[in-house]
mmCIF file of C-alpha atoms and ligand atoms in Angstrom:
data_model
loop_
_atom_site.group_PDB
_atom_site.id
_atom_site.type_symbol
_atom_site.label_atom_id
_atom_site.label_comp_id
_atom_site.label_asym_id
_atom_site.label_seq_id
_atom_site.Cartn_x
_atom_site.Cartn_y
_atom_site.Cartn_z
ATOM 1 C CA MET A 99 0.000 0.000 0.000
ATOM 2 C CA VAL A 100 0.954 3.641 -0.308
ATOM 3 C CA GLY A 101 2.231 4.818 3.069
ATOM 4 C CA GLU A 102 0.345 7.525 4.911
ATOM 5 C CA LYS A 103 0.101 8.733 8.497
ATOM 6 C CA SER A 104 -2.323 6.621 10.506
ATOM 7 C CA ASN A 105 -3.736 6.235 13.994
ATOM 8 C CA LEU A 106 -3.731 2.820 15.590
ATOM 9 C CA SER A 107 -7.319 2.581 16.761
ATOM 10 C CA LYS A 108 -8.234 -0.317 14.446
ATOM 11 C CA MET A 109 -5.320 -2.584 15.309
ATOM 12 C CA LYS A 110 -6.591 -5.841 16.738
ATOM 13 C CA SER A 111 -5.735 -9.402 17.596
ATOM 14 C CA ARG A 112 -8.117 -11.902 15.989
ATOM 15 C CA ASN A 113 -10.034 -14.616 17.783
ATOM 16 C CA HIS A 114 -9.936 -18.283 16.827
ATOM 17 C CA TYR A 115 -13.025 -18.147 14.594
ATOM 18 C CA GLU A 116 -11.755 -15.105 12.712
ATOM 19 C CA LEU A 117 -8.344 -16.689 12.212
ATOM 20 C CA GLU A 118 -9.934 -19.808 10.734
ATOM 21 C CA LEU A 119 -11.645 -17.650 8.104
ATOM 22 C CA MET A 120 -8.414 -15.840 7.380
ATOM 23 C CA LYS A 121 -6.597 -19.153 6.978
ATOM 24 C CA LYS A 122 -9.148 -20.224 4.395
ATOM 25 C CA SER A 123 -8.811 -16.857 2.652
ATOM 26 C CA GLY A 124 -5.023 -17.306 2.604
ATOM 27 C CA LYS A 125 -5.274 -20.787 1.102
ATOM 28 C CA ILE A 126 -7.382 -19.438 -1.750
ATOM 29 C CA ALA A 127 -5.021 -16.499 -2.315
ATOM 30 C CA SER A 128 -1.850 -18.572 -2.359
ATOM 31 C CA PHE A 129 -3.323 -21.234 -4.638
ATOM 32 C CA ALA A 130 -4.564 -18.589 -7.097
ATOM 33 C CA LEU A 131 -1.182 -16.829 -6.976
ATOM 34 C CA LYS A 132 0.620 -20.094 -7.723
ATOM 35 C CA LYS A 133 -1.645 -20.737 -10.724
ATOM 36 C CA ALA A 134 -1.184 -17.163 -11.949
ATOM 37 C CA LEU A 135 2.612 -17.457 -11.727
ATOM 38 C CA GLU A 136 2.591 -20.775 -13.580
ATOM 39 C CA LYS A 137 0.806 -19.031 -16.428
ATOM 40 C CA ILE A 138 3.650 -16.541 -16.975
ATOM 41 C CA LYS A 139 5.458 -17.455 -20.225
ATOM 42 C CA VAL A 140 6.795 -15.640 -23.283
ATOM 43 C CA GLY A 141 3.866 -14.337 -25.343
ATOM 44 C CA VAL A 142 1.248 -14.584 -22.573
ATOM 45 C CA SER A 143 -0.400 -11.286 -21.593
ATOM 46 C CA GLU A 144 -0.822 -9.693 -18.168
ATOM 47 C CA PHE A 145 -4.532 -9.807 -18.764
ATOM 48 C CA GLU A 146 -4.476 -13.609 -19.187
ATOM 49 C CA VAL A 147 -2.587 -13.956 -15.919
ATOM 50 C CA ASP A 148 -5.249 -11.895 -14.162
ATOM 51 C CA LYS A 149 -7.980 -13.988 -15.753
ATOM 52 C CA THR A 150 -6.391 -17.196 -14.444
ATOM 53 C CA ALA A 151 -6.194 -15.689 -10.952
ATOM 54 C CA GLN A 152 -9.844 -14.584 -11.059
ATOM 55 C CA GLU A 153 -11.054 -17.998 -12.197
ATOM 56 C CA GLU A 154 -9.130 -19.793 -9.445
ATOM 57 C CA ILE A 155 -10.374 -17.413 -6.743
ATOM 58 C CA TYR A 156 -14.012 -17.835 -7.764
ATOM 59 C CA LYS A 157 -13.658 -21.602 -8.179
ATOM 60 C CA LEU A 158 -12.477 -21.850 -4.571
ATOM 61 C CA GLY A 159 -15.319 -19.717 -3.223
ATOM 62 C CA GLY A 160 -13.352 -16.517 -2.698
ATOM 63 C CA ASP A 161 -13.985 -12.989 -3.888
ATOM 64 C CA LEU A 162 -11.725 -10.279 -5.303
ATOM 65 C CA SER A 163 -10.334 -8.222 -2.454
ATOM 66 C CA TYR A 164 -9.235 -5.415 -4.808
ATOM 67 C CA LYS A 165 -12.913 -4.766 -5.553
ATOM 68 C CA SER A 166 -12.798 -2.883 -2.266
ATOM 69 C CA VAL A 167 -10.459 -0.365 -3.916
ATOM 70 C CA PRO A 168 -12.648 2.219 -5.705
ATOM 71 C CA GLY A 169 -12.249 2.064 -9.474
ATOM 72 C CA TYR A 170 -10.289 -1.214 -9.507
ATOM 73 C CA LYS A 171 -11.868 -4.321 -11.050
ATOM 74 C CA TYR A 172 -9.050 -6.870 -11.333
ATOM 75 C CA ALA A 173 -7.947 -9.781 -9.165
ATOM 76 C CA THR A 174 -4.282 -8.852 -9.375
ATOM 77 C CA CYS A 175 -1.761 -6.123 -9.980
ATOM 78 C CA VAL A 176 0.879 -7.146 -12.518
ATOM 79 C CA THR A 177 4.141 -5.214 -12.728
ATOM 80 C CA VAL A 178 7.001 -5.727 -15.180
ATOM 81 C CA ASN A 179 10.669 -4.690 -14.924
ATOM 82 C CA GLU A 180 10.864 -1.039 -13.761
ATOM 83 C CA GLN A 181 7.234 -1.083 -12.583
ATOM 84 C CA VAL A 182 7.053 -1.398 -8.795
ATOM 85 C CA VAL A 183 3.434 -1.862 -7.663
ATOM 86 C CA HIS A 184 -0.232 -1.358 -8.624
ATOM 87 C CA GLY A 185 0.163 -2.256 -12.302
ATOM 88 C CA ILE A 186 -3.231 -2.672 -13.963
ATOM 89 C CA PRO A 187 -3.281 -5.899 -16.022
ATOM 90 C CA THR A 188 -3.051 -4.987 -19.729
ATOM 91 C CA GLU A 189 -2.672 -6.724 -23.108
ATOM 92 C CA ARG A 190 1.126 -6.394 -22.798
ATOM 93 C CA LYS A 191 2.791 -9.728 -23.575
ATOM 94 C CA PHE A 192 5.769 -11.052 -21.626
ATOM 95 C CA MET A 193 9.207 -11.098 -23.267
ATOM 96 C CA PRO A 194 12.166 -13.394 -22.485
ATOM 97 C CA GLY A 195 13.939 -12.220 -19.331
ATOM 98 C CA ASP A 196 11.168 -9.906 -18.106
ATOM 99 C CA LEU A 197 10.901 -9.609 -14.334
ATOM 100 C CA VAL A 198 7.206 -10.048 -13.558
ATOM 101 C CA SER A 199 5.533 -9.496 -10.174
ATOM 102 C CA VAL A 200 1.978 -10.548 -9.387
ATOM 103 C CA ASP A 201 0.200 -9.054 -6.361
ATOM 104 C CA LEU A 202 -3.051 -10.787 -5.453
ATOM 105 C CA ALA A 203 -5.551 -10.415 -2.622
ATOM 106 C CA VAL A 204 -8.645 -12.415 -1.729
ATOM 107 C CA SER A 205 -11.631 -11.811 0.453
ATOM 108 C CA TYR A 206 -13.413 -14.823 1.926
ATOM 109 C CA LYS A 207 -16.562 -14.189 3.977
ATOM 110 C CA GLY A 208 -15.276 -10.639 4.375
ATOM 111 C CA TRP A 209 -11.767 -11.617 5.527
ATOM 112 C CA HIS A 210 -8.851 -10.428 3.434
ATOM 113 C CA THR A 211 -5.420 -11.863 2.693
ATOM 114 C CA ASP A 212 -2.767 -10.367 0.413
ATOM 115 C CA CYS A 213 0.317 -11.890 -1.232
ATOM 116 C CA ALA A 214 2.790 -11.187 -4.038
ATOM 117 C CA TRP A 215 5.696 -12.890 -5.742
ATOM 118 C CA SER A 216 8.228 -12.072 -8.480
ATOM 119 C CA VAL A 217 9.557 -14.342 -11.237
ATOM 120 C CA ILE A 218 11.736 -14.100 -14.330
ATOM 121 C CA VAL A 219 10.319 -15.102 -17.706
ATOM 122 C CA GLU A 220 12.437 -17.885 -19.200
ATOM 123 C CA GLY A 221 14.565 -17.492 -22.299
ATOM 124 C CA GLN A 222 17.138 -14.797 -21.506
ATOM 125 C CA LYS A 223 20.936 -14.969 -21.684
ATOM 126 C CA ILE A 224 22.657 -16.888 -18.882
ATOM 127 C CA GLU A 225 24.725 -13.936 -17.580
ATOM 128 C CA ASP A 226 21.667 -11.676 -17.147
ATOM 129 C CA LYS A 227 19.806 -14.544 -15.604
ATOM 130 C CA LYS A 228 22.291 -15.001 -12.757
ATOM 131 C CA GLN A 229 22.130 -11.345 -11.835
ATOM 132 C CA LYS A 230 18.321 -11.293 -11.856
ATOM 133 C CA GLU A 231 18.099 -14.510 -9.877
ATOM 134 C CA LYS A 232 20.321 -13.035 -7.186
ATOM 135 C CA PHE A 233 18.099 -9.961 -7.070
ATOM 136 C CA LEU A 234 14.952 -12.064 -6.581
ATOM 137 C CA LYS A 235 16.579 -14.470 -4.122
ATOM 138 C CA THR A 236 17.559 -11.502 -1.942
ATOM 139 C CA GLY A 237 13.980 -10.174 -1.926
ATOM 140 C CA GLU A 238 12.573 -13.551 -1.008
ATOM 141 C CA GLN A 239 15.137 -13.940 1.771
ATOM 142 C CA ALA A 240 14.283 -10.442 3.073
ATOM 143 C CA LEU A 241 10.626 -11.479 3.262
ATOM 144 C CA TRP A 242 11.455 -14.565 5.374
ATOM 145 C CA ASP A 243 13.764 -12.445 7.544
ATOM 146 C CA GLY A 244 10.911 -9.989 8.136
ATOM 147 C CA ILE A 245 8.405 -12.764 8.840
ATOM 148 C CA SER A 246 10.762 -14.352 11.377
ATOM 149 C CA GLN A 247 10.427 -11.152 13.445
ATOM 150 C CA ALA A 248 6.609 -11.275 13.535
ATOM 151 C CA ILE A 249 6.441 -12.676 17.064
ATOM 152 C CA ALA A 250 4.641 -11.413 20.155
ATOM 153 C CA GLY A 251 6.626 -8.832 22.135
ATOM 154 C CA ASN A 252 8.679 -7.709 19.130
ATOM 155 C CA ARG A 253 7.999 -4.355 17.482
ATOM 156 C CA ILE A 254 7.163 -3.333 13.936
ATOM 157 C CA GLY A 255 10.677 -1.888 13.645
ATOM 158 C CA ASP A 256 12.144 -5.360 14.115
ATOM 159 C CA ILE A 257 10.385 -6.518 10.938
ATOM 160 C CA SER A 258 11.413 -3.372 9.044
ATOM 161 C CA ALA A 259 15.052 -3.560 10.121
ATOM 162 C CA ALA A 260 15.323 -7.233 9.147
ATOM 163 C CA ILE A 261 14.033 -6.476 5.645
ATOM 164 C CA GLN A 262 16.247 -3.429 5.192
ATOM 165 C CA THR A 263 19.390 -5.218 6.403
ATOM 166 C CA ARG A 264 18.974 -8.082 3.941
ATOM 167 C CA ILE A 265 18.141 -5.908 0.939
ATOM 168 C CA GLU A 266 20.979 -3.451 1.560
ATOM 169 C CA SER A 267 23.490 -6.248 2.234
ATOM 170 C CA GLU A 268 23.423 -6.968 -1.514
ATOM 171 C CA GLY A 269 23.497 -3.297 -2.523
ATOM 172 C CA TYR A 270 19.798 -2.997 -3.392
ATOM 173 C CA ASN A 271 17.347 -0.456 -1.957
ATOM 174 C CA VAL A 272 13.984 -0.612 -0.180
ATOM 175 C CA VAL A 273 11.236 1.680 -1.493
ATOM 176 C CA ARG A 274 10.306 4.138 1.275
ATOM 177 C CA SER A 275 6.884 5.363 0.174
ATOM 178 C CA LEU A 276 5.226 1.925 -0.182
ATOM 179 C CA VAL A 277 4.673 -0.250 2.877
ATOM 180 C CA GLY A 278 3.179 -3.457 4.282
ATOM 181 C CA HIS A 279 0.089 -3.223 6.463
ATOM 182 C CA GLY A 280 -2.273 -4.799 8.930
ATOM 183 C CA ILE A 281 -4.996 -6.842 7.214
ATOM 184 C CA GLY A 282 -8.247 -8.570 8.167
ATOM 185 C CA ARG A 283 -11.723 -7.093 7.849
ATOM 186 C CA GLN A 284 -10.180 -4.694 5.377
ATOM 187 C CA LEU A 285 -7.379 -5.079 2.877
ATOM 188 C CA HIS A 286 -5.444 -2.209 4.447
ATOM 189 C CA GLU A 287 -5.516 -1.777 8.216
ATOM 190 C CA GLU A 288 -3.164 -0.411 10.820
ATOM 191 C CA PRO A 289 -0.306 -0.680 11.516
ATOM 192 C CA GLU A 290 1.861 0.337 8.581
ATOM 193 C CA ILE A 291 4.897 -1.920 8.145
ATOM 194 C CA PRO A 292 7.725 -0.072 6.400
ATOM 195 C CA GLY A 293 10.561 -2.034 4.812
ATOM 196 C CA VAL A 294 13.087 0.236 6.497
ATOM 197 C CA GLY A 295 13.415 1.065 10.175
ATOM 198 C CA LYS A 296 15.157 0.507 13.469
ATOM 199 C CA ALA A 297 14.916 -2.645 15.562
ATOM 200 C CA GLY A 298 13.196 -2.112 18.915
ATOM 201 C CA VAL A 299 11.104 0.820 17.676
ATOM 202 C CA GLY A 300 7.375 1.113 16.923
ATOM 203 C CA VAL A 301 4.145 -0.695 17.748
ATOM 204 C CA ILE A 302 4.483 -3.787 19.959
ATOM 205 C CA LEU A 303 3.249 -6.967 18.233
ATOM 206 C CA LYS A 304 0.641 -9.131 19.956
ATOM 207 C CA LYS A 305 -0.230 -12.761 19.349
ATOM 208 C CA GLY A 306 -3.083 -13.063 16.843
ATOM 209 C CA MET A 307 -2.417 -9.841 14.946
ATOM 210 C CA THR A 308 -2.625 -10.331 11.190
ATOM 211 C CA LEU A 309 -0.081 -8.575 9.008
ATOM 212 C CA ALA A 310 0.693 -8.316 5.295
ATOM 213 C CA ILE A 311 4.477 -8.041 5.251
ATOM 214 C CA GLU A 312 5.802 -6.601 1.991
ATOM 215 C CA VAL A 313 9.292 -6.360 0.529
ATOM 216 C CA ILE A 314 9.269 -3.696 -2.190
ATOM 217 C CA TYR A 315 12.772 -2.991 -3.463
ATOM 218 C CA THR A 316 14.845 -1.889 -6.422
ATOM 219 C CA GLN A 317 18.200 -2.468 -8.073
ATOM 220 C CA GLY A 318 18.860 1.279 -8.054
ATOM 221 C CA SER A 319 17.408 4.297 -6.272
ATOM 222 C CA TYR A 320 14.360 3.827 -4.057
ATOM 223 C CA GLU A 321 12.540 6.819 -5.543
ATOM 224 C CA VAL A 322 9.314 5.927 -7.341
ATOM 225 C CA ILE A 323 7.054 7.896 -9.683
ATOM 226 C CA LEU A 324 3.351 7.521 -10.453
ATOM 227 C CA GLU A 325 2.756 6.667 -14.125
ATOM 228 C CA GLN A 326 0.301 8.480 -16.436
ATOM 229 C CA ASP A 327 -2.377 5.818 -15.839
ATOM 230 C CA GLY A 328 -2.734 7.138 -12.288
ATOM 231 C CA TRP A 329 -2.188 3.663 -10.770
ATOM 232 C CA THR A 330 1.191 2.188 -11.589
ATOM 233 C CA TYR A 331 4.284 3.154 -9.605
ATOM 234 C CA SER A 332 7.632 2.759 -11.397
ATOM 235 C CA THR A 333 11.203 3.400 -10.339
ATOM 236 C CA ALA A 334 12.303 6.984 -11.043
ATOM 237 C CA ASP A 335 15.626 5.777 -12.484
ATOM 238 C CA LYS A 336 14.046 2.902 -14.523
ATOM 239 C CA THR A 337 16.042 0.215 -12.737
ATOM 240 C CA TRP A 338 14.107 -2.954 -11.985
ATOM 241 C CA ALA A 339 11.974 -3.636 -8.937
ATOM 242 C CA GLY A 340 10.935 -6.777 -7.060
ATOM 243 C CA LEU A 341 7.926 -7.509 -4.852
ATOM 244 C CA PHE A 342 7.443 -10.244 -2.231
ATOM 245 C CA GLU A 343 4.511 -10.282 0.177
ATOM 246 C CA MET A 344 2.822 -12.740 2.532
ATOM 247 C CA THR A 345 0.005 -12.487 5.073
ATOM 248 C CA VAL A 346 0.953 -13.863 8.503
ATOM 249 C CA ILE A 347 -0.448 -14.288 12.009
ATOM 250 C CA VAL A 348 1.818 -13.025 14.781
ATOM 251 C CA GLY A 349 2.639 -16.001 17.014
ATOM 252 C CA LYS A 350 4.144 -16.517 20.448
ATOM 253 C CA ASP A 351 7.381 -18.039 19.132
ATOM 254 C CA LYS A 352 6.853 -18.059 15.390
ATOM 255 C CA ALA A 353 4.616 -16.399 12.810
ATOM 256 C CA GLU A 354 2.118 -18.522 10.928
ATOM 257 C CA VAL A 355 2.185 -17.834 7.185
ATOM 258 C CA LEU A 356 -1.326 -17.895 5.680
ATOM 259 C CA THR A 357 -0.390 -17.475 2.020
ATOM 260 C CA GLU A 358 2.562 -19.830 1.576
ATOM 261 C CA MET A 359 2.527 -21.393 -1.915
HETATM 262 N N1 LIG B 420 -1.569 -5.353 -2.533
HETATM 263 C C1 LIG B 420 -1.581 -3.942 -2.797
HETATM 264 C C2 LIG B 420 -1.078 -3.175 -1.593
HETATM 265 O O1 LIG B 420 -1.063 -3.679 -0.492
HETATM 266 C C3 LIG B 420 -2.974 -3.468 -3.053
HETATM 267 C C4 LIG B 420 -3.207 -3.020 -4.401
HETATM 268 S S1 LIG B 420 -4.758 -2.316 -4.476
HETATM 269 C C5 LIG B 420 -5.074 -2.092 -6.120
HETATM 270 O O2 LIG B 420 -0.755 -2.007 -1.748
HETATM 271 F F1 LIG B 420 -6.244 -1.617 -6.221
HETATM 272 F F2 LIG B 420 -4.183 -1.268 -6.641
HETATM 273 F F3 LIG B 420 -5.040 -3.232 -6.700
HETATM 274 CO CO1 LIG B 421 -0.398 -5.422 0.420
#
């Protein structure tokens, strides 16, 4: 989500019944995301990937969470190369070596889960491939580092610092203006979860809180610009961006991942 100042009045732990519904929502989201990612091949369009995601979500009894965003009618956001987030699925067809991210959210009986993953389209030169694979591996690792901090008694800053440390250790940068978020009854709830920050700072995490942890990062500068379509954010310097996101429940010793593929 796009970061903005927020109060914390809506931040809640969920009860057992609510968590069961969120688990179901997460299963639908992760299955649909997996199917959408499998669809990504040279010559396939963003629109077809979104269609696959929609079909899977409906088949499993879920609904499109992004419907709750005024003016948005797709199941996913699809971003390619220098695009960072909120790409509207278009007729654009994938090319060999494209870096494609799919961001997908589901609502099930009014309970939302949100997840995203990045992949490289097959068929590019080996040298480029290695470099891109390292970029994606680092983002994925940063996500697991962040998730490992989502335990009761820790603070939001512990998640942020873990993400930032991993991304910067390889010389990449975390986007500042886009953040993870609480999730549940709504797609975007408090608290905000930046991908940069200091350990030991911020809101204290409680068991049963549900969070969408997002790693949004670039090969170059972290500055982003809003494209002409009014939705898509791209890197200002046109370097490539990656996106990894999972919805988790804060646990006593360990977070539970609801959207693992
Ligand atoms: N998953 C995205 C986020 O957390 C939500 C995109 S909303 C859309 O920011 F309407 F742009 F799809
Ligand atoms: Co999100």
